[in-house]
Coordinates of C-alpha atoms and ligand atoms in Angstrom, one line a residue:
M1 CA 252.7 111.8 52.0
N2 CA 253.1 114.3 49.1
V3 CA 251.5 117.7 49.7
R4 CA 249.2 118.6 46.8
K5 CA 250.2 122.0 45.2
F6 CA 248.3 124.5 43.2
L7 CA 250.0 126.4 40.4
T8 CA 249.7 130.2 40.5
N9 CA 250.9 130.8 36.9
S10 CA 253.6 133.1 38.3
P11 CA 257.2 132.9 39.4
L12 CA 255.9 131.8 42.8
D13 CA 255.6 128.3 41.3
K14 CA 259.3 128.1 40.8
L15 CA 260.0 129.7 44.2
L16 CA 257.7 127.2 46.0
D17 CA 258.7 124.1 44.0
G18 CA 255.4 123.7 42.2
G19 CA 253.0 126.2 43.6
I20 CA 251.2 127.1 46.8
E21 CA 250.3 124.2 49.1
C22 CA 246.8 122.8 49.4
G23 CA 245.4 122.3 52.9
V24 CA 247.0 125.4 54.4
I25 CA 246.9 129.2 54.3
T26 CA 249.5 131.0 52.2
N27 CA 250.0 134.7 53.2
V28 CA 251.5 137.2 50.8
Y29 CA 252.4 140.6 52.3
G30 CA 254.0 143.6 50.8
P31 CA 253.6 147.3 50.0
A32 CA 251.1 148.9 47.6
G33 CA 251.8 148.0 44.0
S34 CA 254.1 145.1 44.8
G35 CA 252.0 142.6 42.9
K36 CA 249.7 141.0 45.6
S37 CA 246.5 141.4 43.6
N38 CA 248.2 140.3 40.4
I39 CA 249.1 137.0 42.0
C40 CA 245.5 136.6 43.2
L41 CA 244.3 137.0 39.6
T42 CA 246.8 134.7 38.0
S43 CA 245.9 132.1 40.6
L44 CA 242.2 132.4 39.8
L45 CA 242.9 131.6 36.2
Q46 CA 244.5 128.2 37.1
A47 CA 241.3 126.9 38.7
K48 CA 239.2 124.4 36.8
N49 CA 236.1 124.5 39.1
K50 CA 234.7 127.3 41.2
T51 CA 236.8 129.9 43.1
L52 CA 235.9 132.1 46.0
Y53 CA 237.2 135.7 46.0
I54 CA 236.7 137.9 49.1
D55 CA 237.5 141.5 48.1
S56 CA 237.8 144.0 50.9
E57 CA 239.2 147.0 49.0
G58 CA 237.7 146.8 45.5
S59 CA 241.0 145.3 44.3
F60 CA 239.5 143.1 41.6
S61 CA 240.1 144.7 38.2
L62 CA 238.1 143.2 35.4
D63 CA 240.4 144.9 32.9
R64 CA 243.5 143.3 34.4
F65 CA 241.7 140.0 34.7
R66 CA 241.0 140.1 30.9
Q67 CA 244.6 141.3 30.1
I68 CA 246.0 138.2 31.7
G69 CA 243.7 135.9 29.9
G70 CA 240.5 135.8 32.0
D71 CA 237.4 135.0 30.0
E72 CA 233.6 134.9 30.7
K73 CA 233.7 131.2 31.7
K74 CA 236.4 131.8 34.3
L75 CA 234.6 134.9 35.5
K76 CA 231.3 133.0 36.0
N77 CA 233.2 130.5 38.1
I78 CA 234.2 133.1 40.6
I79 CA 232.0 133.5 43.7
F80 CA 232.6 137.1 44.7
I81 CA 232.1 138.4 48.2
D82 CA 232.5 142.2 48.5
V83 CA 232.9 143.5 52.0
H84 CA 232.9 147.1 53.1
T85 CA 233.3 147.1 56.8
W86 CA 235.2 144.8 59.2
K87 CA 231.9 143.8 60.8
D88 CA 230.6 142.8 57.4
Q89 CA 233.9 140.9 56.6
Y90 CA 233.9 139.1 59.9
E91 CA 230.2 138.1 59.7
Q92 CA 230.5 136.8 56.1
M93 CA 233.8 134.9 56.7
I94 CA 232.7 133.1 59.8
R95 CA 229.8 131.7 57.9
L96 CA 231.8 130.8 54.8
D97 CA 230.7 127.1 55.0
K98 CA 227.1 128.3 54.5
I99 CA 228.2 130.4 51.5
I100 CA 230.2 127.7 49.7
Q101 CA 228.1 124.8 50.9
K102 CA 228.7 121.8 48.6
D103 CA 230.3 123.8 45.8
K104 CA 233.5 122.4 44.5
I105 CA 235.9 125.2 45.2
D106 CA 239.5 125.0 43.9
I107 CA 240.9 128.0 45.8
V108 CA 239.8 130.7 48.3
I109 CA 241.4 134.2 48.0
V110 CA 241.1 137.0 50.5
D111 CA 242.5 140.3 49.1
S112 CA 243.2 141.7 51.6
I113 CA 242.5 140.2 55.0
V114 CA 243.4 143.2 57.2
S115 CA 242.6 146.5 55.4
L116 CA 239.2 146.8 57.1
Y117 CA 240.5 145.3 60.4
R118 CA 243.1 148.1 60.5
L119 CA 240.4 150.7 60.2
E120 CA 238.6 149.1 63.1
L121 CA 241.7 149.3 65.3
D122 CA 242.0 153.0 64.7
N123 CA 240.8 154.0 68.1
T124 CA 241.8 153.8 71.7
D125 CA 239.0 151.6 72.9
K126 CA 241.0 148.7 74.4
E127 CA 238.0 146.4 74.7
K128 CA 237.2 146.9 71.0
V129 CA 240.8 146.3 70.0
S130 CA 240.9 143.0 71.9
R131 CA 237.5 142.0 70.5
T132 CA 238.7 142.8 66.9
N133 CA 241.8 140.7 67.4
M134 CA 239.8 137.8 68.6
Q135 CA 237.6 138.2 65.5
L136 CA 240.6 138.2 63.2
G137 CA 241.8 134.9 64.9
A138 CA 238.3 133.5 64.4
V139 CA 238.4 134.4 60.7
Y140 CA 241.8 132.7 60.2
S141 CA 240.6 129.6 62.1
V142 CA 237.6 129.2 59.7
L143 CA 239.9 129.6 56.7
S144 CA 242.4 127.1 58.1
R145 CA 239.7 124.5 58.8
I146 CA 238.2 125.0 55.3
A147 CA 241.7 124.5 53.8
R148 CA 242.2 121.3 55.7
E149 CA 238.8 119.8 55.3
R150 CA 238.7 120.4 51.5
N151 CA 242.4 120.1 50.9
I152 CA 242.5 123.4 48.9
P153 CA 244.8 126.3 49.0
I154 CA 243.8 129.6 50.7
L155 CA 245.7 132.7 49.5
V156 CA 245.5 135.8 51.7
T157 CA 247.2 139.1 51.2
N158 CA 248.3 141.8 53.7
Q159 CA 249.3 145.2 52.8
V160 CA 252.3 146.4 54.8
Y161 CA 252.8 150.1 55.3
G162 CA 255.9 152.3 55.5
S163 CA 258.3 152.1 58.4
G164 CA 257.3 153.8 61.6
E165 CA 253.7 153.0 61.2
D166 CA 253.0 149.8 63.0
I167 CA 249.5 149.8 64.6
E168 CA 248.8 146.2 64.2
P169 CA 251.7 144.1 65.6
T170 CA 249.1 141.6 67.0
S171 CA 247.7 141.0 63.5
K172 CA 251.2 139.9 62.4
T173 CA 251.4 137.4 65.2
I174 CA 248.0 136.1 64.3
A175 CA 248.9 135.9 60.6
R176 CA 252.2 134.1 61.4
Y177 CA 250.5 131.6 63.7
W178 CA 247.8 130.6 61.2
S179 CA 249.7 130.8 57.9
K180 CA 251.9 127.8 57.1
C181 CA 253.5 129.8 54.3
L182 CA 254.5 133.5 54.5
I183 CA 255.9 135.3 51.5
E184 CA 257.1 138.9 51.5
F185 CA 256.9 141.0 48.4
K186 CA 259.2 143.9 47.9
K187 CA 259.4 146.6 45.3
L188 CA 263.0 147.1 44.0
D189 CA 264.4 150.4 42.7
K190 CA 265.7 148.9 39.4
D191 CA 263.4 148.8 36.4
N192 CA 260.0 147.3 37.2
C193 CA 261.5 144.6 39.4
R194 CA 259.9 143.0 42.5
K195 CA 261.2 140.4 44.8
A196 CA 259.4 137.5 46.6
I197 CA 261.1 136.1 49.7
I198 CA 260.0 133.0 51.6
R199 CA 259.6 134.1 55.3
K200 CA 258.1 130.9 56.6
H201 CA 257.5 127.5 55.0
R202 CA 257.1 123.9 56.1
S203 CA 259.6 122.4 53.7
L204 CA 261.6 125.2 52.0
P205 CA 264.3 127.4 53.5
E206 CA 263.4 130.8 54.8
G207 CA 265.1 133.5 52.7
K208 CA 264.8 131.7 49.4
Q209 CA 263.8 134.3 46.9
I210 CA 263.0 135.2 43.3
D211 CA 262.9 138.4 41.3
F212 CA 259.8 139.0 39.2
E213 CA 258.2 141.6 37.0
I214 CA 254.6 142.5 36.2
Y215 CA 253.9 142.9 32.5
Q216 CA 250.9 143.1 30.2
K217 CA 250.1 139.4 30.2
G218 CA 250.8 138.6 33.8
I219 CA 253.9 138.1 35.9
K220 CA 257.2 136.6 34.9
E221 CA 260.6 136.0 36.4
Y222 CA 262.9 139.0 36.1
R223 CA 266.0 138.2 34.2
K224 CA 268.9 140.6 33.7
L225 CA 269.7 141.1 30.1
F226 CA 273.5 141.2 30.7
Ligands
ATP301 N1 249.5 145.8 32.0 C1 250.5 146.0 33.0 N2 251.8 146.1 32.6 C2 252.7 146.3 33.5 N3 252.5 146.6 34.8 C3 251.2 146.5 35.2 C4 250.2 146.3 34.3 N4 249.0 146.3 35.0 C5 249.3 146.5 36.3 N5 250.7 146.7 36.4 C6 251.4 147.1 37.6 O1 251.0 146.3 38.7 C7 251.2 147.0 39.9 C8 250.0 146.8 40.8 O2 250.0 145.5 41.2 P1 249.0 145.0 42.3 O3 247.6 145.6 42.1 O4 249.1 143.5 42.2 O5 249.6 145.5 43.6 P2 249.2 145.2 45.1 O6 250.4 144.7 45.8 O7 247.9 144.4 45.1 O8 248.9 146.7 45.7 P3 247.8 147.2 46.8 O9 248.4 146.9 48.1 O10 247.7 148.6 46.6 O11 246.6 146.4 46.6 C9 251.3 148.5 39.5 O12 252.7 148.8 39.7 C10 251.0 148.5 38.1 O13 251.8 149.4 37.4
MG302 MG1 246.0 144.8 45.8

């Protein structure tokens, strides 16, 4: 059986042989400014029906949305969920079915899934840490079920921080378990170049990669001029 794919209107489509897979969670992780929110925006524009955008860090930029071709019609089709605390995010996400009900949703985006979770872990209360980890697993499990039941793609982002700071190893294990596709974004020193590398995929080799750049109208493959 062929897996249905969803175009992101970015070099990820070439990297992933036709787009992100429907029915599963795709997880994009990388440092600040590596292009995660840009990929979310270009993907939103590919949807024909409604989309669901869960924003945990005010990452949605209307200016950027318009720059890359977003218009009022597309904007109206986005169901926005703004969350400000982990409790808020958890409570909204475990009742996503109630929020989307019978709406025809083409893609669900969570940008980012762990920024508020990280804040919650910033303490020494072991019981709280373990409860928060269970909640993160529950959130992923709801997303995974919605992806499967509706055969739609779920795109989630994770910010990774500089070396030496690794307070959430468990969240990486949870992310790896629930995401059938993991893609790492890196910022390269040269020009404005970024790299996307497949770290986990059901039918493509780990390590496959593509260089890309962010420009006024979106994201395109990076090509050396010489
Ligand atoms: N019009 C534009 N032309 C060129 N580059 C742009 C343009 N608009 C935004 N960028 C670049 O996009 C980058 C930000 O990308 P993006 O917001 O997708 O990053 P991110 O990975 O989501 O970061 P964070 O983890 O902080 O949310 C910045 O380097 C910015 O300079
Ligand atoms: Mg972002």
